[in-house]
Amino acid sequence: MEKRTTKSGLPKELSVGDVARRSGVTVSTLHFYETKGLVSGYRNAGNQRRYPRSILRRVAVIRIAQRAGLSLSEIREALKTLPDGRPPTMRDWRRMSGTWRQALQDRIENLTKLRDQLDLCIGCGCLSLTDCPLRNPGDIKGKSPQII
Amino acid sequence: MEKRTTKSGLPKELSVGDVARRSGVTVSTLHFYETKGLVSGYRNAGNQRRYPRSILRRVAVIRIAQRAGLSLSEIREALKTLPDGRPPTMRDWRRMSGTWRQALQDRIENLTKLRDQLDLCIGCGCLSLTDCPLRNPGDIKGKSPQII
DNA sequence: CATTGACCTCAACCTTACATGAGGTTTTAT
DNA sequence: ATAAAACCTCATGTAAGGTTGAGGTCAATG
């Protein structure tokens, strides 16, 4: 693939293999993403997948969101609000990445809280104490552990 | 269970059900942890699991380590350095939790870096740029994505 | 124009971290 | 003493996020 190019020298359409090479994910991952509704493209006369160049950005966005800790289904929902074949506008991108930034921030704060509690407990040899914050974290709901 | 108690009124040995109730994990999780070598106990005459009270601390430690992002096999390895039937000493606990603290800290730093990059890219409408740090993060090794 | 590499689909498999249920035994409570 | 609650083992299921392989087609190249 990557033969027909635009005047800028960039290929107009991409095969799965092209996308795999350039995005850093495998072909099977692209197939998988397609079954999960995360990416889409069209087929050529021979039933092979062809993608517009915007797929590359889309895959990059998916990977970033994964790094931020989102599940593929959350990512799919977020991507639903973006145009699929066309590159997203600045506004589109800001809205989505803003939400993701917040999710990331929440995760960071949770982990930081855990780290600080761990620091306290490393100091005090804790975990034997009935009121150790680490033993009954506020973010775990349901039947809480009894006094140990 | 929880009938025979010490003079302090605390039960001397615990059944799986007791441990489940008091630690906040299910019985099947305890079975599972046993198959994975994370916890152990002994059996009574009727082949039922019995645990010393120190199991409670052990399970608490496992859950904390999970929150910090460690896998069960990593946790198992770390726990190997602790006594199983006896409560760990302060030194034991400090060594282990110190390592975990570091792992946690690394995770926090990675996520923070990602967040900051995301902030930059939210501002600039990035991801179209060939040198966007989000598109080729330093922490992903191997064949890096080509210029998009 | 034949070959080889790239694609196709579909099913099965993998890892992590458990949950569920069947069929049978042991404890506990009345 | 008996019923109910709790346990036991072992097999199977679940969910996420893919990977692998078989069997067959398509396309780029000498």
Short mmCIF file of C-alpha atoms (C1' of nucleotides) in Angstrom, two decimals:
data_model
loop_
_atom_site.label_atom_id
_atom_site.label_comp_id
_atom_site.label_asym_id
_atom_site.label_seq_id
_atom_site.Cartn_x
_atom_site.Cartn_y
_atom_site.Cartn_z
CA MET A 1 0.00 0.00 0.00
CA GLU A 2 0.79 3.66 0.27
CA LYS A 3 1.17 4.13 -3.40
CA ARG A 4 -1.42 6.63 -4.48
CA THR A 5 -0.40 9.86 -2.87
CA THR A 6 -1.65 13.42 -2.76
CA LYS A 7 0.34 16.26 -4.26
CA SER A 8 1.90 16.72 -0.84
CA GLY A 9 3.34 13.23 -1.11
CA LEU A 10 1.12 11.87 1.64
CA PRO A 11 -0.88 8.72 0.92
CA LYS A 12 -4.57 9.35 0.38
CA GLU A 13 -5.85 6.13 1.81
CA LEU A 14 -4.32 3.60 4.15
CA SER A 15 -4.55 -0.17 4.50
CA VAL A 16 -4.72 -1.87 7.91
CA GLY A 17 -1.05 -2.68 7.60
CA ASP A 18 -0.20 0.95 6.94
CA VAL A 19 -2.21 2.08 9.91
CA ALA A 20 -0.62 -0.57 12.09
CA ARG A 21 2.88 0.49 11.10
CA ARG A 22 2.22 4.15 11.55
CA SER A 23 0.11 4.09 14.68
CA GLY A 24 2.06 1.51 16.61
CA VAL A 25 -0.83 -0.88 17.18
CA THR A 26 -1.12 -4.28 15.55
CA VAL A 27 -3.45 -5.26 12.75
CA SER A 28 -5.36 -7.52 15.11
CA THR A 29 -5.85 -4.64 17.48
CA LEU A 30 -7.35 -2.60 14.65
CA HIS A 31 -9.70 -5.45 13.84
CA PHE A 32 -10.58 -5.63 17.49
CA TYR A 33 -11.20 -1.90 17.75
CA GLU A 34 -13.48 -2.18 14.76
CA THR A 35 -15.58 -4.90 16.39
CA LYS A 36 -15.84 -2.65 19.44
CA GLY A 37 -16.99 0.29 17.38
CA LEU A 38 -13.93 2.40 18.10
CA VAL A 39 -12.75 2.82 14.54
CA SER A 40 -14.30 2.38 11.15
CA GLY A 41 -13.34 2.71 7.53
CA TYR A 42 -14.54 1.47 4.20
CA ARG A 43 -13.73 -1.50 2.01
CA ASN A 44 -12.16 -1.58 -1.40
CA ALA A 45 -13.41 -3.75 -4.27
CA GLY A 46 -11.56 -6.72 -2.84
CA ASN A 47 -13.12 -6.34 0.63
CA GLN A 48 -9.97 -4.98 2.18
CA ARG A 49 -10.08 -2.26 4.79
CA ARG A 50 -9.18 1.24 3.70
CA TYR A 51 -8.92 4.21 6.01
CA PRO A 52 -8.70 7.95 5.63
CA ARG A 53 -5.65 9.52 7.20
CA SER A 54 -7.76 10.75 10.10
CA ILE A 55 -7.72 7.22 11.47
CA LEU A 56 -4.19 7.86 12.66
CA ARG A 57 -5.24 10.67 14.89
CA ARG A 58 -8.15 8.63 16.12
CA VAL A 59 -5.96 5.73 17.11
CA ALA A 60 -3.56 8.11 18.82
CA VAL A 61 -6.44 9.57 20.79
CA ILE A 62 -7.59 6.09 21.80
CA ARG A 63 -4.16 5.22 23.13
CA ILE A 64 -3.88 8.42 25.06
CA ALA A 65 -7.24 7.85 26.66
CA GLN A 66 -6.18 4.35 27.60
CA ARG A 67 -3.08 5.70 29.25
CA ALA A 68 -5.33 8.05 31.17
CA GLY A 69 -7.12 5.00 32.50
CA LEU A 70 -10.32 4.95 30.49
CA SER A 71 -11.83 1.70 29.33
CA LEU A 72 -12.47 1.08 25.67
CA SER A 73 -16.19 1.42 26.15
CA GLU A 74 -15.79 4.78 27.83
CA ILE A 75 -13.54 5.81 24.99
CA ARG A 76 -16.06 4.64 22.45
CA GLU A 77 -18.77 6.73 24.06
CA ALA A 78 -16.54 9.77 24.09
CA LEU A 79 -15.59 9.25 20.46
CA LYS A 80 -19.22 9.04 19.47
CA THR A 81 -19.33 12.78 19.99
CA LEU A 82 -16.60 13.27 17.41
CA PRO A 83 -16.89 13.08 13.63
CA ASP A 84 -15.53 9.79 12.40
CA GLY A 85 -14.34 10.37 8.86
CA ARG A 86 -13.30 13.97 9.32
CA PRO A 87 -10.73 15.43 11.64
CA PRO A 88 -12.34 16.87 14.79
CA THR A 89 -12.48 20.58 15.28
CA MET A 90 -10.54 22.30 18.00
CA ARG A 91 -13.75 22.64 19.98
CA ASP A 92 -14.50 18.92 19.67
CA TRP A 93 -11.09 18.04 20.86
CA ARG A 94 -11.11 20.46 23.76
CA ARG A 95 -14.41 19.24 25.08
CA MET A 96 -13.36 15.61 25.02
CA SER A 97 -9.86 15.98 26.27
CA GLY A 98 -11.12 18.25 29.03
CA THR A 99 -13.34 15.47 30.32
CA TRP A 100 -10.49 13.04 30.13
CA ARG A 101 -8.19 15.40 31.90
CA GLN A 102 -10.64 15.46 34.76
CA ALA A 103 -10.81 11.65 34.94
CA LEU A 104 -7.04 11.57 34.95
CA GLN A 105 -6.92 14.21 37.64
CA ASP A 106 -9.31 12.21 39.80
CA ARG A 107 -7.14 9.15 39.45
CA ILE A 108 -4.06 11.09 40.35
CA GLU A 109 -5.74 12.48 43.43
CA ASN A 110 -6.86 9.05 44.58
CA LEU A 111 -3.41 7.63 44.19
CA THR A 112 -1.86 10.60 45.91
CA LYS A 113 -4.20 10.16 48.85
CA LEU A 114 -3.25 6.52 49.03
CA ARG A 115 0.42 7.42 48.92
CA ASP A 116 0.09 9.90 51.74
CA GLN A 117 -1.79 7.42 53.88
CA LEU A 118 0.86 4.88 53.12
CA ASP A 119 3.47 7.37 54.26
CA LEU A 120 1.69 7.83 57.55
CA CYS A 121 1.36 4.13 58.04
CA ILE A 122 4.94 3.41 57.12
CA GLY A 123 5.90 5.78 59.88
CA CYS A 124 3.59 4.41 62.50
CA GLY A 125 3.82 0.70 61.75
CA CYS A 126 0.11 0.96 61.34
CA LEU A 127 -2.34 -1.60 60.00
CA SER A 128 -2.70 -2.98 63.46
CA LEU A 129 -4.76 -0.01 64.45
CA THR A 130 -8.48 -0.29 64.18
CA ASP A 131 -8.82 3.14 62.71
CA CYS A 132 -6.07 2.97 60.11
CA PRO A 133 -7.35 4.89 57.10
CA LEU A 134 -5.76 2.38 54.79
CA ARG A 135 -7.83 -0.44 56.18
CA ASN A 136 -11.18 1.10 55.44
CA PRO A 137 -10.80 3.52 52.58
CA GLY A 138 -13.70 5.86 52.03
CA ASP A 139 -13.92 5.05 48.35
CA ILE A 140 -14.87 1.43 48.85
CA LYS A 141 -18.57 1.18 49.40
CA GLY A 142 -20.70 -1.65 50.65
CA LYS A 143 -20.19 -3.63 53.81
CA SER A 144 -17.13 -2.21 55.40
CA PRO A 145 -14.63 -4.42 57.15
CA GLN A 146 -15.16 -4.90 60.88
CA ILE A 147 -12.69 -3.90 63.50
CA ILE A 148 -9.76 -6.21 63.21
CA MET B 1 -17.35 -19.72 64.16
CA GLU B 2 -15.72 -17.20 66.39
CA LYS B 3 -16.57 -19.09 69.49
CA ARG B 4 -13.31 -19.96 71.18
CA THR B 5 -11.84 -16.66 72.24
CA THR B 6 -8.74 -15.48 74.04
CA LYS B 7 -8.98 -13.78 77.40
CA SER B 8 -9.13 -10.48 75.54
CA GLY B 9 -12.36 -11.63 73.97
CA LEU B 10 -10.83 -11.90 70.50
CA PRO B 11 -11.31 -15.12 68.56
CA LYS B 12 -8.23 -17.29 68.44
CA GLU B 13 -8.81 -18.78 65.02
CA LEU B 14 -10.95 -17.72 62.13
CA SER B 15 -12.94 -19.57 59.49
CA VAL B 16 -13.07 -18.38 55.88
CA GLY B 17 -16.43 -16.86 56.54
CA ASP B 18 -15.07 -14.91 59.50
CA VAL B 19 -12.17 -13.65 57.46
CA ALA B 20 -14.48 -12.72 54.63
CA ARG B 21 -16.77 -10.73 56.90
CA ARG B 22 -13.98 -8.96 58.68
CA SER B 23 -11.68 -8.25 55.78
CA GLY B 24 -14.27 -7.24 53.24
CA VAL B 25 -13.34 -9.80 50.59
CA THR B 26 -15.51 -12.75 49.64
CA VAL B 27 -14.95 -16.37 50.49
CA SER B 28 -14.28 -17.16 46.86
CA THR B 29 -11.63 -14.48 46.78
CA LEU B 30 -9.92 -16.10 49.74
CA HIS B 31 -10.00 -19.45 47.98
CA PHE B 32 -8.59 -17.77 44.94
CA TYR B 33 -5.83 -16.05 46.89
CA GLU B 34 -4.92 -19.41 48.37
CA THR B 35 -4.55 -21.00 44.93
CA LYS B 36 -2.32 -18.08 43.98
CA GLY B 37 -0.14 -18.50 47.03
CA LEU B 38 -1.10 -15.19 48.59
CA VAL B 39 -2.56 -16.52 51.78
CA SER B 40 -2.41 -19.79 53.63
CA GLY B 41 -3.79 -21.35 56.75
CA TYR B 42 -4.35 -24.79 58.15
CA ARG B 43 -7.26 -27.19 58.14
CA ASN B 44 -9.30 -28.47 61.03
CA ALA B 45 -10.31 -32.11 61.50
CA GLY B 46 -13.19 -31.62 59.09
CA ASN B 47 -10.96 -30.19 56.35
CA GLN B 48 -12.18 -26.67 56.84
CA ARG B 49 -9.87 -23.70 56.56
CA ARG B 50 -8.73 -22.07 59.76
CA TYR B 51 -6.64 -18.93 59.94
CA PRO B 52 -4.67 -17.11 62.60
CA ARG B 53 -5.74 -13.53 63.20
CA SER B 54 -2.73 -12.29 61.28
CA ILE B 55 -4.53 -13.23 58.07
CA LEU B 56 -6.60 -10.10 58.50
CA ARG B 57 -3.63 -7.85 58.31
CA ARG B 58 -2.31 -9.84 55.39
CA VAL B 59 -5.49 -9.44 53.42
CA ALA B 60 -5.55 -5.73 54.24
CA VAL B 61 -2.02 -5.43 52.93
CA ILE B 62 -2.95 -7.24 49.73
CA ARG B 63 -5.85 -4.88 49.08
CA ILE B 64 -3.72 -1.84 49.71
CA ALA B 65 -1.09 -3.08 47.31
CA GLN B 66 -3.77 -3.68 44.72
CA ARG B 67 -4.99 -0.14 45.12
CA ALA B 68 -1.45 0.98 44.56
CA GLY B 69 -1.55 -0.79 41.22
CA LEU B 70 0.41 -3.97 41.88
CA SER B 71 -0.64 -7.25 40.33
CA LEU B 72 -1.33 -10.25 42.52
CA SER B 73 1.86 -11.94 41.41
CA GLU B 74 3.91 -8.91 42.33
CA ILE B 75 2.18 -8.84 45.66
CA ARG B 76 2.85 -12.52 46.17
CA GLU B 77 6.55 -11.99 45.57
CA ALA B 78 6.65 -9.11 48.00
CA LEU B 79 4.78 -11.10 50.61
CA LYS B 80 7.24 -13.94 50.30
CA THR B 81 9.66 -11.76 52.19
CA LEU B 82 7.23 -11.53 55.10
CA PRO B 83 6.47 -14.18 57.70
CA ASP B 84 3.18 -15.89 56.93
CA GLY B 85 1.83 -17.13 60.23
CA ARG B 86 3.25 -14.36 62.39
CA PRO B 87 2.65 -10.66 62.22
CA PRO B 88 5.47 -8.86 60.38
CA THR B 89 7.85 -6.71 62.30
CA MET B 90 7.96 -2.97 61.86
CA ARG B 91 11.11 -3.39 59.79
CA ASP B 92 9.45 -5.95 57.50
CA TRP B 93 6.53 -3.70 56.95
CA ARG B 94 8.63 -0.61 56.32
CA ARG B 95 10.78 -2.31 53.74
CA MET B 96 7.85 -3.62 51.81
CA SER B 97 5.62 -0.63 52.00
CA GLY B 98 8.56 1.56 51.05
CA THR B 99 8.95 -0.35 47.80
CA TRP B 100 5.26 -0.10 47.14
CA ARG B 101 5.27 3.57 47.91
CA GLN B 102 7.86 3.99 45.22
CA ALA B 103 5.84 2.05 42.66
CA LEU B 104 2.87 4.19 43.53
CA GLN B 105 4.95 7.33 43.24
CA ASP B 106 6.14 6.27 39.79
CA ARG B 107 2.60 5.73 38.68
CA ILE B 108 1.56 9.10 39.98
CA GLU B 109 4.40 10.78 38.17
CA ASN B 110 3.57 9.07 34.90
CA LEU B 111 -0.03 10.10 35.12
CA THR B 112 0.92 13.62 36.09
CA LYS B 113 3.20 13.89 33.10
CA LEU B 114 0.40 12.66 30.89
CA ARG B 115 -1.96 15.18 32.41
CA ASP B 116 0.43 18.05 31.81
CA GLN B 117 1.00 17.01 28.22
CA LEU B 118 -2.71 16.76 27.79
CA ASP B 119 -3.03 20.28 29.13
CA LEU B 120 -0.56 21.54 26.59
CA CYS B 121 -2.32 19.74 23.80
CA ILE B 122 -5.75 20.88 24.86
CA GLY B 123 -4.46 24.39 24.53
CA CYS B 124 -2.80 23.99 21.18
CA GLY B 125 -5.27 21.70 19.45
CA CYS B 126 -2.34 19.41 19.07
CA LEU B 127 -2.21 15.82 17.88
CA SER B 128 -1.83 17.05 14.37
CA LEU B 129 1.73 18.02 15.06
CA THR B 130 4.38 15.48 14.24
CA ASP B 131 6.24 16.16 17.43
CA CYS B 132 3.34 16.05 19.85
CA PRO B 133 4.69 14.43 22.99
CA LEU B 134 1.42 12.61 23.48
CA ARG B 135 1.76 10.79 20.21
CA ASN B 136 5.05 9.18 20.97
CA PRO B 137 5.47 8.91 24.70
CA GLY B 138 8.94 8.15 25.92
CA ASP B 139 7.75 5.30 28.05
CA ILE B 140 6.60 3.17 25.16
CA LYS B 141 9.51 1.26 23.75
CA GLY B 142 9.86 -0.65 20.55
CA LYS B 143 8.97 0.50 17.08
CA SER B 144 7.76 4.00 17.51
CA PRO B 145 4.97 5.38 15.38
CA GLN B 146 6.02 7.12 12.19
CA ILE B 147 5.31 10.69 11.39
CA ILE B 148 1.61 10.98 10.83
"C1'" DC C 1 1.46 -14.88 -14.97
"C1'" DA C 2 2.88 -16.95 -11.13
"C1'" DT C 3 4.32 -16.20 -6.65
"C1'" DT C 4 4.59 -14.05 -2.37
"C1'" DG C 5 3.10 -10.96 0.94
"C1'" DA C 6 -0.82 -8.71 2.70
"C1'" DC C 7 -5.76 -9.28 3.74
"C1'" DC C 8 -10.06 -11.56 4.89
"C1'" DT C 9 -13.25 -14.15 8.48
"C1'" DC C 10 -14.14 -16.88 12.32
"C1'" DA C 11 -13.11 -19.48 16.13
"C1'" DA C 12 -10.33 -20.40 19.78
"C1'" DC C 13 -7.03 -19.08 23.10
"C1'" DC C 14 -4.57 -16.01 26.72
"C1'" DT C 15 -4.08 -13.28 31.15
"C1'" DT C 16 -5.86 -11.15 35.29
"C1'" DA C 17 -8.91 -11.32 38.91
"C1'" DC C 18 -12.27 -13.18 40.51
"C1'" DA C 19 -17.80 -15.23 40.75
"C1'" DT C 20 -21.09 -18.98 40.35
"C1'" DG C 21 -23.05 -23.35 40.80
"C1'" DA C 22 -23.32 -28.39 41.41
"C1'" DG C 23 -22.91 -32.04 44.38
"C1'" DG C 24 -21.37 -33.49 48.78
"C1'" DT C 25 -19.60 -32.86 53.93
"C1'" DT C 26 -19.25 -30.47 58.49
"C1'" DT C 27 -20.81 -27.37 62.10
"C1'" DT C 28 -23.95 -25.01 64.63
"C1'" DA C 29 -28.34 -24.15 66.52
"C1'" DT C 30 -32.71 -25.52 68.11
"C1'" DA D 1 -31.35 -35.32 66.68
"C1'" DT D 2 -32.13 -32.92 62.94
"C1'" DA D 3 -32.33 -28.97 60.08
"C1'" DA D 4 -29.99 -25.05 58.51
"C1'" DA D 5 -25.91 -22.63 57.73
"C1'" DA D 6 -21.37 -22.86 56.46
"C1'" DC D 7 -17.69 -25.45 54.16
"C1'" DC D 8 -15.44 -28.36 50.76
"C1'" DT D 9 -13.77 -29.33 45.67
"C1'" DC D 10 -13.91 -28.83 40.91
"C1'" DA D 11 -15.61 -27.11 36.73
"C1'" DT D 12 -17.24 -23.43 34.29
"C1'" DG D 13 -18.30 -18.48 33.45
"C1'" DT D 14 -17.29 -13.39 33.16
"C1'" DA D 15 -15.12 -9.14 31.58
"C1'" DA D 16 -11.45 -6.57 29.44
"C1'" DG D 17 -8.22 -6.32 25.98
"C1'" DG D 18 -6.27 -8.45 22.90
"C1'" DT D 19 -3.39 -12.56 20.20
"C1'" DT D 20 -3.02 -16.68 17.31
"C1'" DG D 21 -4.05 -19.78 13.80
"C1'" DA D 22 -6.61 -22.10 10.04
"C1'" DG D 23 -8.28 -21.85 5.63
"C1'" DG D 24 -9.00 -18.97 1.84
"C1'" DT D 25 -8.67 -14.43 -1.19
"C1'" DC D 26 -6.30 -10.20 -3.09
"C1'" DA D 27 -2.72 -7.49 -4.84
"C1'" DA D 28 1.97 -6.05 -5.87
"C1'" DT D 29 6.29 -7.75 -8.14
"C1'" DG D 30 9.81 -10.21 -10.87
#
